[in-house]
GROMACS .gro file of C-alpha atoms in nm:
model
  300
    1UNK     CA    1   0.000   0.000   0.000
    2UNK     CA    2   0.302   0.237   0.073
    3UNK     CA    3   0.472   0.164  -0.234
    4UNK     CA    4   0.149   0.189  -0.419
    5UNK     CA    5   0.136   0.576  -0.217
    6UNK     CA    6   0.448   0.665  -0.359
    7UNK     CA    7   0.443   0.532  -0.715
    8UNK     CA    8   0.129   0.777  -0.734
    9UNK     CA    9   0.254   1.076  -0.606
   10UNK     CA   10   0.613   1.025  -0.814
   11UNK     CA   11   0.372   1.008  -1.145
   12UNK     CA   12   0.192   1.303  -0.963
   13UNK     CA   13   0.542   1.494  -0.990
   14UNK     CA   14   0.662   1.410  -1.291
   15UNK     CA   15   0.339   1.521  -1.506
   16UNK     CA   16   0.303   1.871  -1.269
   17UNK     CA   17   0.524   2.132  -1.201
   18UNK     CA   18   0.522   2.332  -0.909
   19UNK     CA   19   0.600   2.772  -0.861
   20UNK     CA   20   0.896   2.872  -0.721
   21UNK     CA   21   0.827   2.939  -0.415
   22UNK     CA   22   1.091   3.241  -0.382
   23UNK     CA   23   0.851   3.414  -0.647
   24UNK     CA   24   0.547   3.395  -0.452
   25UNK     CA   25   0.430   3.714  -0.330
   26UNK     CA   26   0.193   3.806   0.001
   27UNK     CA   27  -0.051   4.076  -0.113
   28UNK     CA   28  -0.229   4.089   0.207
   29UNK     CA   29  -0.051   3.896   0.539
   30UNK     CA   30  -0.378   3.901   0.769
   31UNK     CA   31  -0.676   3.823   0.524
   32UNK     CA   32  -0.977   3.633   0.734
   33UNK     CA   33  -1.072   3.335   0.511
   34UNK     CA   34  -0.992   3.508   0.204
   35UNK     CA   35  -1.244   3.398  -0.123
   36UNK     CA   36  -1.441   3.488  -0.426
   37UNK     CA   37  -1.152   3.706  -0.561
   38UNK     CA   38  -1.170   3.897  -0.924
   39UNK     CA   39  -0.934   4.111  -1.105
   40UNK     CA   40  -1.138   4.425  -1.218
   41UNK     CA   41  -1.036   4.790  -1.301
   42UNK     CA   42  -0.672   4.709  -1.239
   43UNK     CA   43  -0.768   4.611  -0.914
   44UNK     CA   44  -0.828   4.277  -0.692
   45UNK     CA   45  -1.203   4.254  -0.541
   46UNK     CA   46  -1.203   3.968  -0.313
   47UNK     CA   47  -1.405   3.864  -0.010
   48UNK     CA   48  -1.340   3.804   0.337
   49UNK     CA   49  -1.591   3.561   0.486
   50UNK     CA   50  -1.408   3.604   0.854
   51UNK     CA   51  -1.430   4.031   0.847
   52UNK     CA   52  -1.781   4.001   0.642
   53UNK     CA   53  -1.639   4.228   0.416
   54UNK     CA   54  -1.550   4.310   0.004
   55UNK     CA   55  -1.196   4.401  -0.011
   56UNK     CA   56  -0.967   4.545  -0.271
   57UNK     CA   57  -0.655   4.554  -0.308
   58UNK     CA   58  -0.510   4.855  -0.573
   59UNK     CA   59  -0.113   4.713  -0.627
   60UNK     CA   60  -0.006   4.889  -0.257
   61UNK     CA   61  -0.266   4.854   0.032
   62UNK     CA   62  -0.591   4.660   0.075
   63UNK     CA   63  -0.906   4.871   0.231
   64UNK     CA   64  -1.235   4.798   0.296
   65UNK     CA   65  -1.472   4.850   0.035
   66UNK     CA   66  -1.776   4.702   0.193
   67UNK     CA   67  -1.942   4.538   0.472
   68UNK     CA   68  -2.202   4.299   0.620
   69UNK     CA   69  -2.254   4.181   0.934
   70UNK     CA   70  -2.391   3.821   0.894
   71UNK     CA   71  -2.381   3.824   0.479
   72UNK     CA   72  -2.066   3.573   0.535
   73UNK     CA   73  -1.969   3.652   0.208
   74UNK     CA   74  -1.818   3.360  -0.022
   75UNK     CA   75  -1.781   3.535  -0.394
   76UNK     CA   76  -1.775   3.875  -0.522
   77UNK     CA   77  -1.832   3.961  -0.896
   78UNK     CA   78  -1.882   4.308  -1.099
   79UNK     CA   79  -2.152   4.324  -1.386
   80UNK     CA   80  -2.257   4.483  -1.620
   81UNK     CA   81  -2.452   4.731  -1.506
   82UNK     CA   82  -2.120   4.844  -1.284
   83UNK     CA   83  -2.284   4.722  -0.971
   84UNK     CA   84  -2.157   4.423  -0.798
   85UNK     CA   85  -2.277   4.071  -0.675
   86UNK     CA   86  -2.168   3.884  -0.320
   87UNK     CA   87  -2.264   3.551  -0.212
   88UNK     CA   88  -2.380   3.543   0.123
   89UNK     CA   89  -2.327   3.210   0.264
   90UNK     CA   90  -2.480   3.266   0.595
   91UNK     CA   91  -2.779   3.469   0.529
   92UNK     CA   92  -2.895   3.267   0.203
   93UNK     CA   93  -2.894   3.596   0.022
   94UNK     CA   94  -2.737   3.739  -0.313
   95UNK     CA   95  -2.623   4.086  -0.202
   96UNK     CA   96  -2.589   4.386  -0.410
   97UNK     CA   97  -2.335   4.649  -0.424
   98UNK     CA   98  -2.381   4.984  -0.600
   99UNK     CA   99  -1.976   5.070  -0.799
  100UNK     CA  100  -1.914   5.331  -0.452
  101UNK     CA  101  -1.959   5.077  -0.183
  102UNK     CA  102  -2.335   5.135  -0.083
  103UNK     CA  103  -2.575   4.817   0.003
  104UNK     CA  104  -2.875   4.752  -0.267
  105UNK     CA  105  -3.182   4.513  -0.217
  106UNK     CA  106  -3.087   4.205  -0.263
  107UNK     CA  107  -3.199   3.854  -0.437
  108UNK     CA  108  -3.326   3.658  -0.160
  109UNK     CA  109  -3.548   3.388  -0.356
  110UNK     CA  110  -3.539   3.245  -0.744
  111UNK     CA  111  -3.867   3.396  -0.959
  112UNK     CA  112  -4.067   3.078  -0.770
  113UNK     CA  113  -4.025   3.244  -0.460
  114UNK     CA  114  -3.805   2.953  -0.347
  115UNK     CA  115  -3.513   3.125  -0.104
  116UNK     CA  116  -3.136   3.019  -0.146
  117UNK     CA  117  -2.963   2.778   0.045
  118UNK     CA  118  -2.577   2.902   0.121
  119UNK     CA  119  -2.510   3.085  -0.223
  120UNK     CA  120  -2.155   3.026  -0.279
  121UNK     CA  121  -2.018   3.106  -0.607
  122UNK     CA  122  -2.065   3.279  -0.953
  123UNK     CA  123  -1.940   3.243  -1.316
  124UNK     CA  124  -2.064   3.516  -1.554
  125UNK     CA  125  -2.178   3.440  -1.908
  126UNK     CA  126  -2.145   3.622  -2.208
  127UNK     CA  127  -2.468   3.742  -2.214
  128UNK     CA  128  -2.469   3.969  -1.915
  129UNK     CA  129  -2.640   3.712  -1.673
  130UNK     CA  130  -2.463   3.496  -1.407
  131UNK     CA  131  -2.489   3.168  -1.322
  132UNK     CA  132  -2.438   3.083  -0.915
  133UNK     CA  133  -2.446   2.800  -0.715
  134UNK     CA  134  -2.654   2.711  -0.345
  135UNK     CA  135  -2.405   2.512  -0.164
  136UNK     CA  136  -2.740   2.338   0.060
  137UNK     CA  137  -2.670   2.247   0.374
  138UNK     CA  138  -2.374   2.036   0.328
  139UNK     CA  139  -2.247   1.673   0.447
  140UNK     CA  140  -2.442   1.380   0.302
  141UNK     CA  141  -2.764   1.570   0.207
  142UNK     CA  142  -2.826   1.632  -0.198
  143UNK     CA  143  -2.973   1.959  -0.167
  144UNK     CA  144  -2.742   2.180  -0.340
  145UNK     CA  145  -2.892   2.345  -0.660
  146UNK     CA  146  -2.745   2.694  -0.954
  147UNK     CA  147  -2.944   2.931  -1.061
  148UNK     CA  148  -2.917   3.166  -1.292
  149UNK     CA  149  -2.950   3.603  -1.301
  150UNK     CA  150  -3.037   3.699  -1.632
  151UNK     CA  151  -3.002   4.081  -1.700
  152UNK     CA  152  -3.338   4.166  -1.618
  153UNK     CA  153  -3.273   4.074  -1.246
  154UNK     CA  154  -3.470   3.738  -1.243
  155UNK     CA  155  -3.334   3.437  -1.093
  156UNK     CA  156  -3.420   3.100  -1.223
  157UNK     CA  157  -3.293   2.783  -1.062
  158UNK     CA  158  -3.120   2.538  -1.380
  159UNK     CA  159  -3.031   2.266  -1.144
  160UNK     CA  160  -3.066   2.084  -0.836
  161UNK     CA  161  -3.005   1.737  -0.632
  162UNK     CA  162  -2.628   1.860  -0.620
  163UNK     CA  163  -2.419   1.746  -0.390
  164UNK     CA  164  -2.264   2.099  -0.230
  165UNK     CA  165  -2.242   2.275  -0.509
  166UNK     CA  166  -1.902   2.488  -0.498
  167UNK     CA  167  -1.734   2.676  -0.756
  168UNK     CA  168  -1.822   2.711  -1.139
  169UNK     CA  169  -1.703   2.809  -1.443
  170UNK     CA  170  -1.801   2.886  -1.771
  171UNK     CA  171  -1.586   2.710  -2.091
  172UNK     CA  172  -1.443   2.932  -2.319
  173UNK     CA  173  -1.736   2.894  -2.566
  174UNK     CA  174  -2.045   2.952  -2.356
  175UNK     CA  175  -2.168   2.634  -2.437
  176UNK     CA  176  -2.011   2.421  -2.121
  177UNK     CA  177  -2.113   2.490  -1.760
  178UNK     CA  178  -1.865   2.318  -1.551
  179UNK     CA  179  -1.931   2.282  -1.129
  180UNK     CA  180  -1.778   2.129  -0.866
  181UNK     CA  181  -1.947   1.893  -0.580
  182UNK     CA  182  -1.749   1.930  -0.290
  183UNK     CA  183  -1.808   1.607  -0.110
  184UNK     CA  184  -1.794   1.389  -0.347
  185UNK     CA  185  -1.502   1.521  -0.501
  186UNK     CA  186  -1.567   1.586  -0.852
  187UNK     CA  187  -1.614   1.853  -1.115
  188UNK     CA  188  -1.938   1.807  -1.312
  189UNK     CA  189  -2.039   1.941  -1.626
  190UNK     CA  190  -2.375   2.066  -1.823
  191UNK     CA  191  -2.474   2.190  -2.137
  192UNK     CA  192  -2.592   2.504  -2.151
  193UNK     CA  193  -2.868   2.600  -2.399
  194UNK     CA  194  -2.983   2.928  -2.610
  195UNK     CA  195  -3.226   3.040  -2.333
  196UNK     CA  196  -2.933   2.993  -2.047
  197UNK     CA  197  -3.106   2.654  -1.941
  198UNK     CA  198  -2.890   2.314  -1.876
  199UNK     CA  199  -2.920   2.011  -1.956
  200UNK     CA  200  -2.710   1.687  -2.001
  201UNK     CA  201  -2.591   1.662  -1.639
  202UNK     CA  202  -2.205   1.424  -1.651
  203UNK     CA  203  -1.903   1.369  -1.471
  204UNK     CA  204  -1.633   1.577  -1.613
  205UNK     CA  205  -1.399   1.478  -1.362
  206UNK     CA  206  -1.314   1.257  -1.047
  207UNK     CA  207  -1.048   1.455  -0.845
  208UNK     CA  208  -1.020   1.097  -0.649
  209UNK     CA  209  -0.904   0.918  -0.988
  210UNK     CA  210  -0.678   1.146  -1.024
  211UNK     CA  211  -0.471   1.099  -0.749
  212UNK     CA  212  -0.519   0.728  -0.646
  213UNK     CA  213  -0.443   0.568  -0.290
  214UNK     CA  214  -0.390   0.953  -0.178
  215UNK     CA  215  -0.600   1.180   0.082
  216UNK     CA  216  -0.923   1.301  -0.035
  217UNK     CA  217  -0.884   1.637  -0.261
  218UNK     CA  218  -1.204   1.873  -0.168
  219UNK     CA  219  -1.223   2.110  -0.490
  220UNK     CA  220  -1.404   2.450  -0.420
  221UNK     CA  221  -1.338   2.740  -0.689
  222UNK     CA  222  -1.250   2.670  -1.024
  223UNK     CA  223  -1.113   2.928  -1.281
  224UNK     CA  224  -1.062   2.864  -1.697
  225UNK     CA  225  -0.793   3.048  -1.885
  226UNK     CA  226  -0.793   3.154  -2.217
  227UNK     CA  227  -0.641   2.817  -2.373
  228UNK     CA  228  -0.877   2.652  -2.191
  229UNK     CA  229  -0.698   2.485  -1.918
  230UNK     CA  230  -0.892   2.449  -1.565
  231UNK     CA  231  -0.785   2.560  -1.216
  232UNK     CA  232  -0.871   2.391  -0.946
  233UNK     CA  233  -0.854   2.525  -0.610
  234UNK     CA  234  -0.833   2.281  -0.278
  235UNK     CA  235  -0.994   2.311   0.074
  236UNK     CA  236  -0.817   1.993   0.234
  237UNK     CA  237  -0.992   1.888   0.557
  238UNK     CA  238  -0.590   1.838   0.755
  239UNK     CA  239  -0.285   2.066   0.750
  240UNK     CA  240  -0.155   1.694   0.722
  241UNK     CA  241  -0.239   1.672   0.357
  242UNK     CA  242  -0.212   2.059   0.238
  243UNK     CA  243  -0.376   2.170  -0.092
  244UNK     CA  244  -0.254   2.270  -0.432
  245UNK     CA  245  -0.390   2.457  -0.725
  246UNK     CA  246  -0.450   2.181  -0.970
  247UNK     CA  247  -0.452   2.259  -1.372
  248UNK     CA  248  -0.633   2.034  -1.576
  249UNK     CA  249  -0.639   1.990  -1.980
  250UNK     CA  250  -0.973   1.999  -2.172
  251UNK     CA  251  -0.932   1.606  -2.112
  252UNK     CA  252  -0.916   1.646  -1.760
  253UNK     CA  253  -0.571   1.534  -1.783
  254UNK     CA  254  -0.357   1.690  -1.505
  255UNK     CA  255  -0.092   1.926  -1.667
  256UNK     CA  256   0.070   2.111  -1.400
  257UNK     CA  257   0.034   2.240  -1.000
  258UNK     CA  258   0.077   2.524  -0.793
  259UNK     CA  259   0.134   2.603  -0.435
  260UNK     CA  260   0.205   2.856  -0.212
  261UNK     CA  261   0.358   2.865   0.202
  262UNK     CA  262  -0.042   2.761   0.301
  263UNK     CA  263  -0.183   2.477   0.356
  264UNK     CA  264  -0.537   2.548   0.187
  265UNK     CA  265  -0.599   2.777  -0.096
  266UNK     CA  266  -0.977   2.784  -0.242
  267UNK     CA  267  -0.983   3.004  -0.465
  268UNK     CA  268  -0.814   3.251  -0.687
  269UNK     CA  269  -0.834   3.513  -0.986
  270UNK     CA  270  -0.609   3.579  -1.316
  271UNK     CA  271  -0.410   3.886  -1.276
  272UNK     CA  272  -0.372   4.088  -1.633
  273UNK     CA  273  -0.305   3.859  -1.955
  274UNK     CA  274  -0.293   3.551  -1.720
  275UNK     CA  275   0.032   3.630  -1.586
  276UNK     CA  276  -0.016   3.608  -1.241
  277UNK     CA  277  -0.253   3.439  -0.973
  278UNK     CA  278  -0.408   3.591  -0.701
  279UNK     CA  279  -0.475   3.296  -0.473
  280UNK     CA  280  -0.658   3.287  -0.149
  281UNK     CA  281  -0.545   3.088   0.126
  282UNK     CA  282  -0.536   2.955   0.494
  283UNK     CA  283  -0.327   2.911   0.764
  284UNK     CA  284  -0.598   2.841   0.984
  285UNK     CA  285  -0.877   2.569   0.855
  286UNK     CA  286  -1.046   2.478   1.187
  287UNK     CA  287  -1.162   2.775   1.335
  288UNK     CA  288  -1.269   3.119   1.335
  289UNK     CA  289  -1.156   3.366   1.177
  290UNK     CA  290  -0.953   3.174   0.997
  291UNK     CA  291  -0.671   3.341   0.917
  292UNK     CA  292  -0.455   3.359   0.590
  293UNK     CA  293  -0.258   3.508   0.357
  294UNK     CA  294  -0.383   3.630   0.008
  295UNK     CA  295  -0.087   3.597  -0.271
  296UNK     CA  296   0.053   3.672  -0.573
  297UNK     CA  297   0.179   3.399  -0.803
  298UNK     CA  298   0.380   3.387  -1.101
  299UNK     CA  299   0.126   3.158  -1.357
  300UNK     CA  300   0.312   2.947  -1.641
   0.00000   0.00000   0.00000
């Protein structure tokens, strides 16, 4: 079984490559559970789920751009009306932020009047609406479901009996919804039709197959670059088995890693032309407030 251990993580190793550590940099040494992050404006708008707060970061100091007591906000995310969105975990809501920091009414049910259960994350689409998932209530209960904002504010729910629903992503092409399940450790996949519906629910990939005979990897957010490859972020449930950021072919075909001086790391944004990741991490995965580190890392 050892042996078995090590022959996977030596073929682990020799496919991926790791960042030099030495060219990591710590944008922000005291972030509180650190999420949702986007590059926008020349700036990084990312969440702090420990603070209850949007911040952003301008290239020299991080401030406070807004705030929520008991939002517990998971994802933040511009559109394109120059407002912004936030997940709030805790209060089942969809919060809105006006572009100078003020609250807006929020979503708090889908056009059934159904509410949301712990909204978690979003992936725009190219026609102005945004797709977001309701992580449920978590453990072994299927009762995670995504919806969908189109641009005339309505929310439609396109999917449920998920299994905590996590991060999503759109595919390059518009015509691929890709989302991860949490607990059961995979990244599924949907098509997405003309009137923003989905359909074809399959497994796109099992992060368990991956990496046989090896600790459970728990994917959260999930990014796609412009040649298509897939990030995967990691919230590992031990500092004994710390995460990577895992970068997957169109194949699902592991291609390379990254890593930074944390042992968790959930999610993350591209920097400009790809260049760079801004990853979120923790130091701190069992308690409150769950302190880490947001960083800076060179990409490719």
């Amino acid at each position: 079984m050892i042996k078995r251990y090590l022959l996977g993580t030596l073929f682990a190793l020799a496919l991926a490559s790791s960042a030099n550590a030495g060219d990591v940099k710590v944008v922000n040494d005291a972030a509180w559970f650190a999420e949702g992050p986007i590059w926008y404006q020349d700036k990084l708008f990312y969440v702090e789920y420990g603070r209850g707060t949007v911040t952003v970061w301008d290239g020299k100091k991080n401030e406070i751009f807004w705030k929520m007591d008991g939002c517990g906000p998971s994802a933040v995310l511009p559109t394109t009306t120059g407002e912004f969105l936030v997940t709030c975990y805790d209060s089942n809501l969809i919060g809105r932020i006006s572009a100078d920091g003020k609250t807006l009414p929020a979503y708090d049910k889908d056009k059934d009047g159904k509410p949301f259960s712990g909204p978690n994350d979003f992936a725009p689409d190219k026609d102005g609406g945004v797709y977001f998932t309701g992580s449920g209530k978590g453990g072994p209960l299927i009762d995670a479901s995504a919806y969908y904002i189109g641009k005339d504010g309505s929310v439609t729910k396109v999917a449920g009996d998920l299994h905590n629903a996590n991060g999503l992503v759109m595919s390059n092409d518009g015509k691929i919804l890709y989302l991860v399940e949490t607990e059961d450790n995979r990244i599924i996949e949907f098509d997405v039709q003309s009137d923003h519906t989905l359909s074809n629910r399959r497994v796109f990939l099992r992060l368990d197959d991956l990496f046989p005979n090896q600790p459970h990897i728990w994917p959260d957010g999930i990014k796609m670059d412009k040649a298509g490859e897939m990030y995967i972020g990691q919230s590992p449930r031990s500092l004994d088995a710390p995460g990577k950021i895992l970068v997957v072919d169109k194949d699902a075909k592991l291609v390379r890693t990254l890593s930074v001086p944390s042992p968790s790391m959930p999610n993350f944004a591209f920097g400009p032309d790809e260049k760079v990741l801004y990853v979120m991490a923790l130091d701190q995965i069992d308690a409150a407030p769950w302190k880490g580190k947001v960083y800076e890392v060179p990409n490719k």
